[in-house]
Coordinates of C-alpha atoms in Angstrom, one line a residue:
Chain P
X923 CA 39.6 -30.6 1.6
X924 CA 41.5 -31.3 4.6
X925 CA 41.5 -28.6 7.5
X926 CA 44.9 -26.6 7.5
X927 CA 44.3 -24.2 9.7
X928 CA 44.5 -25.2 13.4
X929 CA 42.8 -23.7 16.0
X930 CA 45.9 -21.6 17.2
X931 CA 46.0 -20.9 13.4
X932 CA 42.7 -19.0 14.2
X933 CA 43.9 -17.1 17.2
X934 CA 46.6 -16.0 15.7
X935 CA 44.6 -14.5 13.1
X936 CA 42.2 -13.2 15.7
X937 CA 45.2 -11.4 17.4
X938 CA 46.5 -9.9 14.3
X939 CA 42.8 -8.9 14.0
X940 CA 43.0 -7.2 17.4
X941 CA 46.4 -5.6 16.4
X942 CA 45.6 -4.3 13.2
X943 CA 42.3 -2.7 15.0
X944 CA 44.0 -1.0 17.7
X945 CA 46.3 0.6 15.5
X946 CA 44.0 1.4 13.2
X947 CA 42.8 3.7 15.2
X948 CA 45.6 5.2 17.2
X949 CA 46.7 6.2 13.1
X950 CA 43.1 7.6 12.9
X951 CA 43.5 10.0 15.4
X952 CA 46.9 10.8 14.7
X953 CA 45.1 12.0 11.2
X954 CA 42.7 13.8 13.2
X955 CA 44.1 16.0 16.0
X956 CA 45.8 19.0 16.5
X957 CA 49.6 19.6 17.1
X958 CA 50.3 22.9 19.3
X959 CA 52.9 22.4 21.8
X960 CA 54.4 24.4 24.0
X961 CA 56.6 24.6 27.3
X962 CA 53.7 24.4 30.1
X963 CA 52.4 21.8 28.5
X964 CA 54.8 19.4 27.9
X965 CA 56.1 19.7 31.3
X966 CA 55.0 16.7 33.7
X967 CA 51.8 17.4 35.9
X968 CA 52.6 17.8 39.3
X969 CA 49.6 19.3 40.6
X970 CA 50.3 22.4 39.3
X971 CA 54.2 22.7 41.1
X972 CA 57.2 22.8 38.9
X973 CA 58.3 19.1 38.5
X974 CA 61.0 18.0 41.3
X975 CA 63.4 15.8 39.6
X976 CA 62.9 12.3 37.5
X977 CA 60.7 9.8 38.9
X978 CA 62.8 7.2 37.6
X979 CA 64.0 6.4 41.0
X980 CA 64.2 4.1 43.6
X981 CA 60.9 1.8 44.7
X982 CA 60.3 0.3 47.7
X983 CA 62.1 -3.3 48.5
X984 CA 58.2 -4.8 49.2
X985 CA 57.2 -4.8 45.6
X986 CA 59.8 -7.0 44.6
X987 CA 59.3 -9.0 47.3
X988 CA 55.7 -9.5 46.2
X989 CA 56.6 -10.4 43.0
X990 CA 59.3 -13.0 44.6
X991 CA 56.7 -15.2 46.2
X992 CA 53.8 -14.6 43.3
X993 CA 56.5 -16.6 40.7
X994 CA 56.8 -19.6 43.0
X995 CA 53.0 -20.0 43.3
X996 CA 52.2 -19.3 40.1
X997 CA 54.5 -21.8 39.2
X998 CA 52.8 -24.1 41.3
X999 CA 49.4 -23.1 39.9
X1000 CA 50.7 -24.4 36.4
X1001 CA 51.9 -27.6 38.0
X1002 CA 48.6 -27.8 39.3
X1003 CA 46.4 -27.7 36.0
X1004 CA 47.7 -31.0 34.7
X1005 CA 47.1 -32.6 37.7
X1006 CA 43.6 -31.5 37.8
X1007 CA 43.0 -32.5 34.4
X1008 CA 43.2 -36.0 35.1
X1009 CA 42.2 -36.0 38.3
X1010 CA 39.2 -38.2 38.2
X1011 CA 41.4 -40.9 36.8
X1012 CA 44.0 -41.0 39.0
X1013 CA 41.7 -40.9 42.3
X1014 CA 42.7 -41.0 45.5
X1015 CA 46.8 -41.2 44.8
X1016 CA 46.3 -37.8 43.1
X1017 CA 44.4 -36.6 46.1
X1018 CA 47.6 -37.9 48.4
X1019 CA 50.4 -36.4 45.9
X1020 CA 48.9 -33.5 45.9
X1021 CA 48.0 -32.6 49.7
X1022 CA 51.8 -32.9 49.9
X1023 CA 52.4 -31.2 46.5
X1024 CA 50.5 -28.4 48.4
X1025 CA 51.8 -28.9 51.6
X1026 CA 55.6 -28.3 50.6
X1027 CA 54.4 -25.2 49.2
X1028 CA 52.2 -24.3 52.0
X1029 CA 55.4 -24.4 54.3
X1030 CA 56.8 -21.5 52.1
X1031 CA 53.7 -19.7 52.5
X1032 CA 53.9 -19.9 56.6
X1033 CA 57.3 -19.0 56.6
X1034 CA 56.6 -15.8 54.3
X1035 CA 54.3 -14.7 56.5
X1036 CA 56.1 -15.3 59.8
X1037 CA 59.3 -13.4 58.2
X1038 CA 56.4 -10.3 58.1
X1039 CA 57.2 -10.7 54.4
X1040 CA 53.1 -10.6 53.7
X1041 CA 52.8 -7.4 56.2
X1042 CA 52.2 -4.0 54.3
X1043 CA 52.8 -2.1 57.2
X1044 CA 55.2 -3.2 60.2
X1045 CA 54.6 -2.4 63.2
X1046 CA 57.9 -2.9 64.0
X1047 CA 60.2 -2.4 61.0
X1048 CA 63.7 -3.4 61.5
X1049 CA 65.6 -0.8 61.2
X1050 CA 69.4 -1.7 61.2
X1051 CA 71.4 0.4 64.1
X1052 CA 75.1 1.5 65.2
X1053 CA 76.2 -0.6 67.7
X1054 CA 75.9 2.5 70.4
X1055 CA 76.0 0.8 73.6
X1056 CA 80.4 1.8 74.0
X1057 CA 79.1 5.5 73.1
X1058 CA 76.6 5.2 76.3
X1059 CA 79.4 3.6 78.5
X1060 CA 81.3 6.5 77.9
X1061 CA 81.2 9.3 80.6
X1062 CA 79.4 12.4 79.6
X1063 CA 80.5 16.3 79.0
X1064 CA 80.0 18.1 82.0
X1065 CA 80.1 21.2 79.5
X1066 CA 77.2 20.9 77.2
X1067 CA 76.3 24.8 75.9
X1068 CA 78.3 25.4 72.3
X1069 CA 80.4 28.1 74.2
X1070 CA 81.6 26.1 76.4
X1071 CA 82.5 23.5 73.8
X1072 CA 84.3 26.3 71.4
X1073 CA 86.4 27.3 74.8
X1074 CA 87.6 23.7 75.3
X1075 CA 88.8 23.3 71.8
X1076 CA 91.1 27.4 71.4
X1077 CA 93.8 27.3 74.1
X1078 CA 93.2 29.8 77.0
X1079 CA 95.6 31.7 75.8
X1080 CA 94.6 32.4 72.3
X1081 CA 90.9 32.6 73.4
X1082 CA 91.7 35.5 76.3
X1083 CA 93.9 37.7 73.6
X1084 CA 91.1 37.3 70.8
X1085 CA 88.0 37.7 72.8
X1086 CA 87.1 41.2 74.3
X1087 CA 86.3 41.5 78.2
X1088 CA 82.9 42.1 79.1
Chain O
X576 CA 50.6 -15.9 -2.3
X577 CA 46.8 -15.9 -4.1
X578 CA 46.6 -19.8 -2.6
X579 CA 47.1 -18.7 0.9
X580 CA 44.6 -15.8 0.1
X581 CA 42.1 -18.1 -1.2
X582 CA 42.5 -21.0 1.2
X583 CA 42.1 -18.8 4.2
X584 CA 38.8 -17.4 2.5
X585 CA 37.4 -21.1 2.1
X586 CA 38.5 -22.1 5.5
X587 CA 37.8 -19.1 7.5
X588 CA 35.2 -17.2 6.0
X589 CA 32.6 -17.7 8.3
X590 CA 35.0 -17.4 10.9
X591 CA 36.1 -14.2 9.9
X592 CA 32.3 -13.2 10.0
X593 CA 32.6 -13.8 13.4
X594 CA 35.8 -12.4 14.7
X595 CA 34.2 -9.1 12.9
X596 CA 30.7 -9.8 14.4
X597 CA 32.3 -10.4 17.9
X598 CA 34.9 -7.5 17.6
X599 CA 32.2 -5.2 16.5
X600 CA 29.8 -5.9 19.0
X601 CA 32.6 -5.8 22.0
X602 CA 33.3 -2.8 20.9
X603 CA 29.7 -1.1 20.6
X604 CA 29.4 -2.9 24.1
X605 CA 32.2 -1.2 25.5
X606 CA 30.9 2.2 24.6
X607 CA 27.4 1.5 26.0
X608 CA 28.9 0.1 29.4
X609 CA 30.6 3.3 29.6
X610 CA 27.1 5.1 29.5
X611 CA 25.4 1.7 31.1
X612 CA 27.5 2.3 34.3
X613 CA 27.2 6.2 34.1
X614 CA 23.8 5.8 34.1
X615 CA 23.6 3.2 36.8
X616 CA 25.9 5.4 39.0
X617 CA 23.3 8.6 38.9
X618 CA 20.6 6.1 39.6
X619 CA 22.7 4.8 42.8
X620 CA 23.4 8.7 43.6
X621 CA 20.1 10.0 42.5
X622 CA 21.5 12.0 40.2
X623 CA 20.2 12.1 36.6
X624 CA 23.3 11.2 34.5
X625 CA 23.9 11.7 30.8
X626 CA 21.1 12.4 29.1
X627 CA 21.5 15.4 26.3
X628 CA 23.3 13.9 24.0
X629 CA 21.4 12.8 21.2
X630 CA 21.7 11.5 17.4
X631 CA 20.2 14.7 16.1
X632 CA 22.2 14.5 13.3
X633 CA 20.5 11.2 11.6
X634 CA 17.1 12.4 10.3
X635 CA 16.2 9.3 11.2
X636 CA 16.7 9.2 14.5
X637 CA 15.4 12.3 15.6
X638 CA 12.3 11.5 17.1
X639 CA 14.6 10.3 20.0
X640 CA 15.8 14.1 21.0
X641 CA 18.7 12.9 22.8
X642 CA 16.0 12.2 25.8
X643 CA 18.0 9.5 27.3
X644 CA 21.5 10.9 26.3
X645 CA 22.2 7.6 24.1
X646 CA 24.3 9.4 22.1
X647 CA 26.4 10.4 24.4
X648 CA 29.2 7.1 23.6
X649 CA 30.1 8.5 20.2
X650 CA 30.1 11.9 21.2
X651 CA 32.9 10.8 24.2
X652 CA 34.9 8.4 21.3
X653 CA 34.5 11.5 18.6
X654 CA 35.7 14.2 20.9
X655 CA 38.4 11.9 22.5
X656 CA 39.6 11.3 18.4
X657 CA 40.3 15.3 17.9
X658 CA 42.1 16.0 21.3
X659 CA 45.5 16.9 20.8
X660 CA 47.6 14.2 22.2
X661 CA 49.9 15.9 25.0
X662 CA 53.2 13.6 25.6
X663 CA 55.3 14.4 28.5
X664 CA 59.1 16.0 27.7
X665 CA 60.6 14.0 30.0
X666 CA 58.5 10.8 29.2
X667 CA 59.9 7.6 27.2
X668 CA 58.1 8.5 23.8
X669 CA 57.7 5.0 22.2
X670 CA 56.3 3.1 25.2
X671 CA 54.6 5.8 26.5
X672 CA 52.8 4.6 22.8
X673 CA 53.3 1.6 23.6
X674 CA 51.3 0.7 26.9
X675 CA 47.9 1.6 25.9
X676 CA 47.9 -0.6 22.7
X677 CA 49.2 -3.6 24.8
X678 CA 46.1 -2.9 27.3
X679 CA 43.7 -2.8 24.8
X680 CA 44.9 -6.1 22.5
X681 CA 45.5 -8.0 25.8
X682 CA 41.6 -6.5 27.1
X683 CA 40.3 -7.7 23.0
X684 CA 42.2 -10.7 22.4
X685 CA 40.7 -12.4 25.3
X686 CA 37.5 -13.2 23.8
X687 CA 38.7 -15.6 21.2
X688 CA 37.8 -19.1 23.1
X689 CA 35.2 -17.9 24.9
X690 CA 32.2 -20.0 23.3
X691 CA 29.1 -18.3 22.8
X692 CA 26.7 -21.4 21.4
X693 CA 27.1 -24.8 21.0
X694 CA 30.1 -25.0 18.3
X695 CA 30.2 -21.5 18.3
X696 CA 33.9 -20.0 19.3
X697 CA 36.3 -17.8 17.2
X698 CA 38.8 -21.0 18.0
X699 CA 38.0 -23.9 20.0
X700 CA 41.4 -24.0 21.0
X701 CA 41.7 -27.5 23.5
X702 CA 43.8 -25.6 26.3
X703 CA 41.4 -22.1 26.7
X704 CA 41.2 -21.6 30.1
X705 CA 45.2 -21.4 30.0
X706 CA 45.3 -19.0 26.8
X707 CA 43.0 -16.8 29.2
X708 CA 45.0 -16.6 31.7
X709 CA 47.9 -15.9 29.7
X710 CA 46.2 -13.1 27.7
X711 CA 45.1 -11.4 31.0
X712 CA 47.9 -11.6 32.8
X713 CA 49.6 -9.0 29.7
X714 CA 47.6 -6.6 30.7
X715 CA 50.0 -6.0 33.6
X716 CA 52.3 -4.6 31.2
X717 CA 50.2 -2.3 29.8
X718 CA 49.6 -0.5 33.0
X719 CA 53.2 -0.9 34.3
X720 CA 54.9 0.3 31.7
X721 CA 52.6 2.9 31.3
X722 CA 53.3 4.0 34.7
X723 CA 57.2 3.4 34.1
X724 CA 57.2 5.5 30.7
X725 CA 55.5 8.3 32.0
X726 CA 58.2 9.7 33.8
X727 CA 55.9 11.1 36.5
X728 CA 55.3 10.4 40.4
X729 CA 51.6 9.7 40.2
X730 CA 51.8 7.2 37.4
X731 CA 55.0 5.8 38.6
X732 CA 53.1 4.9 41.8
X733 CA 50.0 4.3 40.1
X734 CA 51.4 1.6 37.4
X735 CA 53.5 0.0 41.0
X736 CA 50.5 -0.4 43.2
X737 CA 48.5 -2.1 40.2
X738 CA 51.0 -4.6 39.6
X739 CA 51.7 -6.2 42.3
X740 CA 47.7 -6.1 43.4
X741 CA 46.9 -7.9 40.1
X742 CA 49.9 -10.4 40.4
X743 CA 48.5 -10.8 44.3
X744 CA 45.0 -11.6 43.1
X745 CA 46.3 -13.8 39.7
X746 CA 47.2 -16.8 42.4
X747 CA 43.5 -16.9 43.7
X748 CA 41.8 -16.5 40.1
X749 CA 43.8 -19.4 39.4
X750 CA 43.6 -21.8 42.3
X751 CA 39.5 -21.1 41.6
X752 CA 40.5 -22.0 38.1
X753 CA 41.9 -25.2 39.0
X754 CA 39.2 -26.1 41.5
X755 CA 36.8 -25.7 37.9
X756 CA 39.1 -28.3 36.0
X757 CA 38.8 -30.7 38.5
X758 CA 35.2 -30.4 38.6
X759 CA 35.1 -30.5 35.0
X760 CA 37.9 -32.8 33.8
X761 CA 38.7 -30.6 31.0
X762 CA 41.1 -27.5 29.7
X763 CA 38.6 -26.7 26.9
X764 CA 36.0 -24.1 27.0
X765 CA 33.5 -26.0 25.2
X766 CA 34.0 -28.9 27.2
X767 CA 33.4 -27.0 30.7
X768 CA 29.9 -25.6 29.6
X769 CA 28.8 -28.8 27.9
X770 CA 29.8 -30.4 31.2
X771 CA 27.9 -28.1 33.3
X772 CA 24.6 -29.5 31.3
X773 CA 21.3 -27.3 31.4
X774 CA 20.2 -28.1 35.0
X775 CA 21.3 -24.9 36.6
X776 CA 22.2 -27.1 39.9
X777 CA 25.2 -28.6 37.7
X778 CA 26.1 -25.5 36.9
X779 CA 29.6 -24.8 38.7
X780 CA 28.1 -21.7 40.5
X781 CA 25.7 -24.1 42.6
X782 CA 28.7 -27.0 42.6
X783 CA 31.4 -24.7 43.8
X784 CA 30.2 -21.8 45.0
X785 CA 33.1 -20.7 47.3
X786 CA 35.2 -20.8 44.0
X787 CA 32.7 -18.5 42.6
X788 CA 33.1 -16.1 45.1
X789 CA 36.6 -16.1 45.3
X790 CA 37.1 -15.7 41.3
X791 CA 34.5 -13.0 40.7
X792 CA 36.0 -11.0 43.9
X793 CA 39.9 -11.7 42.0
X794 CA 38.1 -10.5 39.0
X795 CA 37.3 -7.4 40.7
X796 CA 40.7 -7.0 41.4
X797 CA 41.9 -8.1 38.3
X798 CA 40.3 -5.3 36.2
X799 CA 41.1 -2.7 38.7
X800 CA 37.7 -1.7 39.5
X801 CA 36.0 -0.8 42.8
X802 CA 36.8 -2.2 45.5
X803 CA 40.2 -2.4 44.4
X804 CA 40.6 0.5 42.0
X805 CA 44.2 2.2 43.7
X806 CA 45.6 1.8 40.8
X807 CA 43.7 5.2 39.5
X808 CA 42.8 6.6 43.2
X809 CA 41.9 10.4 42.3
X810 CA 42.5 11.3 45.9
X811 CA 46.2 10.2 46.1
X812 CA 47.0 9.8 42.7
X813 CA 45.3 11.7 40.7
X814 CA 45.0 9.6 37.9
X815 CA 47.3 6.6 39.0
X816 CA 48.8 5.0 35.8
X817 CA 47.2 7.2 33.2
X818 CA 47.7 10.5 34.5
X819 CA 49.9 11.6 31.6
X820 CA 47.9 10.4 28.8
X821 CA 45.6 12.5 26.7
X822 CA 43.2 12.0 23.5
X823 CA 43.6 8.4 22.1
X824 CA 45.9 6.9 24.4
X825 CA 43.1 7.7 27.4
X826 CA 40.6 6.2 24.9
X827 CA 42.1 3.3 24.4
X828 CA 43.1 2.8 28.1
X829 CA 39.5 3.3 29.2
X830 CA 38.5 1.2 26.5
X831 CA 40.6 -1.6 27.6
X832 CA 39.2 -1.1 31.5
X833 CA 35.8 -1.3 30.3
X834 CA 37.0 -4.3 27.7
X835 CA 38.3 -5.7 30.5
X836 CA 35.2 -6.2 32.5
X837 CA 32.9 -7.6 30.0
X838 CA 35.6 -10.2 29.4
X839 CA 35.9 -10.8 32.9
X840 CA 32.5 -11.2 32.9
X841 CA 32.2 -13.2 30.0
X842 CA 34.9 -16.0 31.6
X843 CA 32.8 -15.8 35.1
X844 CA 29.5 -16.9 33.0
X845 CA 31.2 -19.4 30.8
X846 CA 33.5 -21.1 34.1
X847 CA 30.4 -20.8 36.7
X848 CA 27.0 -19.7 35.4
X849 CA 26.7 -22.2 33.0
X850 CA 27.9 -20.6 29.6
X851 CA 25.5 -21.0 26.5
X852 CA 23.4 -22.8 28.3
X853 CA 19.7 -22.5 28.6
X854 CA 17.9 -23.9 32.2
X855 CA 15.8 -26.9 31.0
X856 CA 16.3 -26.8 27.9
X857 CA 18.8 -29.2 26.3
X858 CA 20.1 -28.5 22.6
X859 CA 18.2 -25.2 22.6
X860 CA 18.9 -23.2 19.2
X861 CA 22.4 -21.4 18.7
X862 CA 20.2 -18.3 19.2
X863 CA 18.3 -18.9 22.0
X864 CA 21.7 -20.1 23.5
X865 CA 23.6 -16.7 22.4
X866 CA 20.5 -14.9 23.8
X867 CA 21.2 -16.4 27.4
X868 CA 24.9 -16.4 27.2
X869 CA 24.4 -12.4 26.5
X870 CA 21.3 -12.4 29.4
X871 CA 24.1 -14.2 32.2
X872 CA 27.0 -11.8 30.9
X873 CA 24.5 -8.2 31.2
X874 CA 23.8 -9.5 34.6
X875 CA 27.2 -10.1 35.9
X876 CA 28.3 -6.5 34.4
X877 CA 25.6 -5.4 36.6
X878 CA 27.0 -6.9 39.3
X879 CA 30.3 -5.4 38.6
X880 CA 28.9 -1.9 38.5
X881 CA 26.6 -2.3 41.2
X882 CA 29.7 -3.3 43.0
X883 CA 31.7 -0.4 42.3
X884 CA 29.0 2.5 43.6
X885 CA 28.1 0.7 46.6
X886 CA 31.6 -0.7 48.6
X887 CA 34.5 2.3 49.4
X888 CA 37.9 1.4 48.0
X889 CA 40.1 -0.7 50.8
X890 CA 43.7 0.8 51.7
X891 CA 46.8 -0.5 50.5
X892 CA 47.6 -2.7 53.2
X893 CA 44.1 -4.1 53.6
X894 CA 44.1 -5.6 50.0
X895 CA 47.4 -6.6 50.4
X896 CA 46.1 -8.8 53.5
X897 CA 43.2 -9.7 51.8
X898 CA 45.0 -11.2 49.1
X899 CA 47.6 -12.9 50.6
X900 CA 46.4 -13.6 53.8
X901 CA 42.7 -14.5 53.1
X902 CA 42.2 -15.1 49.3
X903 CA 45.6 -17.2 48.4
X904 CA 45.0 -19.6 51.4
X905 CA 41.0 -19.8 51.3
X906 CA 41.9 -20.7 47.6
X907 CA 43.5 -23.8 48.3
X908 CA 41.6 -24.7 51.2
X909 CA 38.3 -24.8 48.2
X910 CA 40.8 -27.0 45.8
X911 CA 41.2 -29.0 48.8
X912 CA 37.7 -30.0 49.4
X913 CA 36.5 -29.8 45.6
X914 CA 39.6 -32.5 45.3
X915 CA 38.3 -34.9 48.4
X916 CA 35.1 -34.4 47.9
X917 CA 34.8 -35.9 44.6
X918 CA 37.2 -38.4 45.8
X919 CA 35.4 -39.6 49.0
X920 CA 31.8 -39.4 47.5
X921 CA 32.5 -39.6 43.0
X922 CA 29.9 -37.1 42.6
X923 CA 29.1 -33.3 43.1
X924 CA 26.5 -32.9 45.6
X925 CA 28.1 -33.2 49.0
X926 CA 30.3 -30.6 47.7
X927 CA 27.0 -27.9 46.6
X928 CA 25.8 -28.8 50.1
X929 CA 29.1 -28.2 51.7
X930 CA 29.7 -25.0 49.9
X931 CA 26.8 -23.3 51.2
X932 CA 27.4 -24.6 54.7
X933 CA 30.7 -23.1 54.1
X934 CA 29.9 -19.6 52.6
X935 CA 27.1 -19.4 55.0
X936 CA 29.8 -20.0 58.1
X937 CA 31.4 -16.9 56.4
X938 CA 28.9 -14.6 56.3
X939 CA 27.9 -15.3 60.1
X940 CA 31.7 -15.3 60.7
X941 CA 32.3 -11.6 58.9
X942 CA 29.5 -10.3 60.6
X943 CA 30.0 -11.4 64.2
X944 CA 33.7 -9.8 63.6
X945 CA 32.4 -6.6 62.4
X946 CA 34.0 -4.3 65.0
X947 CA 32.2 -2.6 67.5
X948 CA 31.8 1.0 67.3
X949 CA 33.5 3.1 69.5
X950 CA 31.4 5.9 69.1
X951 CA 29.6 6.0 72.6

């Protein structure tokens, strides 16, 4: 009898295996265990605190960044793994196409890391500013207390009716 | 219906002898590396560890009192079976059930090319080094989204940090990867070991020992353990991704950690230390062959355990650098000179000799650049 079962045919079966087992027992201990809930405990942990808001919020910018440049050279990973299949056939022009292969890619890397793309923490972060160099030109308050600032906004006349001599 | 039935008991039932034999014993492994690294840890911190627990119950067994606490596995998995399971209000319900059981399949599922005698796989499937490191690289999902579904800070962050750490150290586990293929002209698990013959100086380990290091230290990294366990850093996180998980869901999370590493392990032995087979002795028999493959895999978990109690966990930024900066391109650099050597020279040994040169250079480099102590 011929063979009809590849050898993916078996993994498959092996991960149905593995499926069937972890199940298997998260039903067991479903089975098993108690059910009591109540208010305190269903709350998220938060080191004892009440829970400030969701935590389904904003992440930082880097992560994704991360994950940018870990897709190109996985890709290029992949690319590689036929190449070094056949490598001791092809010699020294897969050696060659290769070295550039890994050059272009290397390029990309250098230029990651020179952005600061690679850097966890910046020394300098770049921060983006208000243009505040016409503020500076500007001449400044001779006045700077707050009652002195409330006087030059009421009229003198309202302000000496109003207020009560000292 | 009955046909299928029948056919897949003619074709496979030896095979499914071994997907149970293998399953079984990863599984009893898993438990015992649990009390294997508890143990090894009160050794390292001359403490005693477990040792109460007993199998008092099985007349049997009684004469061993519990002296060396070996009971203390089943005791964990029994107790972790009756905890009530404690799901968040505010958490995503389904893949906060979800995550766990993707850990653990990816952590299982791993194991079906690795070959553990001559001829002896669950499928000798001809691309095996790619299913790996297709099957490994789900267990990212588990962890994220088990940080995502929580709905809390601490495994938010937790689930964050592990994800991009293992997608940072996936690129150098694969360039060592490739640096193996073209070593050993072949995709297929089988193939690699056969080609790494029973003179422990072909194994890949002596052959390439820079991609040794840098896999196993990836591996590390891979499986979230010490050094590189942030993912679950008790001092800032509490318990990182799996803070909010209770009864089976932690069991089958710490299951799949411990999984993890004796796969790991398993794929380090089979890629660099020679697989199934035996120094010196060629064709040795499938048991003697299983025996060593078991001997090479106990001694790399060692490794990994010894690891962990021994080396502080890095900061963030630190294994950020280290991957990307030191890792990703000291990873092409070896492909580069596995690829030329063999090029220039057609066989392996310029490269062994090179290697050490090279790892040598490192060692003398890393500790000349230890910094000085400013304590005067």
């Amino acid at each position: 009898m011929e063979n009809t079962i590849s050898e993916f045919g078996k993994v498959f079966i092996f991960l149905a295996l593995g499926v069937v087992l972890v199940v298997g027992g998260f039903i067991t201990s479903r089975l098993l265990r108690p059910f009591r809930p109540n208010t305190e405990k269903m709350t998220t942990y938060e080191c004892g605190e009440e829970p400030v808001g969701s935590s389904w919020v904003q992440f930082n910018i880097r992560f994704y960044v991360i994950a940018l440049i870990f897709i190109i050279f996985d890709v290029e990973i992949l690319f590689l793994f036929p190449w070094a299949t056949i490598y001791k056939q092809l010699g020294t022009f897969a050696l060659v196409e290769a070295l550039i292969f890994i050059g272009i890619l290397l390029v990309g890397l250098a230029y990651a890391w020179v952005k600061g793309d690679l850097e966890w923490v910046r020394p300098n972060p770049n921060v983006p500013q208000l243009p505040t160099k016409k503020f500076e030109k500007m001449p400044a308050r001779p006045e700077a207390s707050l009652l002195s600032l409330v006087e030059s906004i009421t009229p003198a006349s309202a302000s000496e009716s109003s207020l009560p001599k000292v | 219906m009955n046909a299928l039935a029948l056919l897949l008991v003619m074709e496979l039932g030896d095979r499914f002898a071994l997907m149970g034999v293998v399953l079984g014993v990863l599984l009893t492994a898993v438990a015992y590396t649990v009390y294997a690294e508890r143990r090894i840890a009160a050794f390292i911190q001359n403490r005693t560890g477990p040792d109460r627990v007993g199998f008092d119950l099985i007349p049997q067994l009684k004469f061993l009192k519990g002296a060396i606490g070996l009971g203390q596995p089943l005791a964990d998995v029994i107790k972790l079976l009756m905890k009530e399971d404690v799901v968040p209000e505010n958490a995503n319900k389904f893949v906060h059930a979800l995550a766990p059981l993707i850990s653990l399949f990816a952590a299982l599922t791993t194991i079906a090319v690795v070959p553990y005698a001559k001829g002896v796989a669950i499928a000798d499937v001809n691309i095996g080094i790619l299913y790996i490191l297709a099957i490994t690289s789900l267990g990212v999902y588990g962890i994220t989204l088990s940080g995502w579904a929580s709905n809390s800070k601490y495994s938010l962050l937790g689930g964050l940090r592990s994800s991009a750490q293992m997608i940072s150290y996936e690129l150098s586990m694969g360039l060592a990867v490739v640096s193996v293929v073209v070593l050993t002209n072949a995709l297929n698990m089988g193939e690699i070991v056969e080609s790494q013959t029973s003179n422990p100086l072909n194994w890949n380990v002596c052959r390439n020992l820079l991609g040794f290091i840098i896999f196993t230290t990836a591996a590390f990294a891979e499986t979230n353990r010490a050094p590189f366990d942030l993912p679950e850093a008790e001092q800032e996180l509490v318990g990182g991704y799996h803070t909010e998980y209770s009864s089976m869901k932690f069991a089958l999370f710490f299951l799949a950690e411990y999984a993890n590493m004796i796969v790991a392990c398993t794929v380090i032995v089979t890629l660099f230390l020679g697989g199934y087979q035996v120094p010196f002795w060629t064709d040795a028999p499938w048991f003697v062959q299983v025996g060593a493959f078991i001997t090479k895999t106990l001694f790399m978990m060692f490794v990994f355990i010894w690891v962990r109690w021994t080396l502080p966990r890095f900061k963030y930024n630190q294994l950020m650098d280290l991957g990307w900066k030191f890792m990703l391109p000291l990873g092409l650099f070896n492909l580069l000179i596995v690829a030329s050597t063999i090029v220039i020279f057609g066989n392996s040994l310029p490269l062994s000799i090179l290697n050490l040169v090279l790892v040598a250079l490192c060692v003398a480099g890393s500790f000349a650049a230890k910094p000085q102590s400013k304590m005067a």
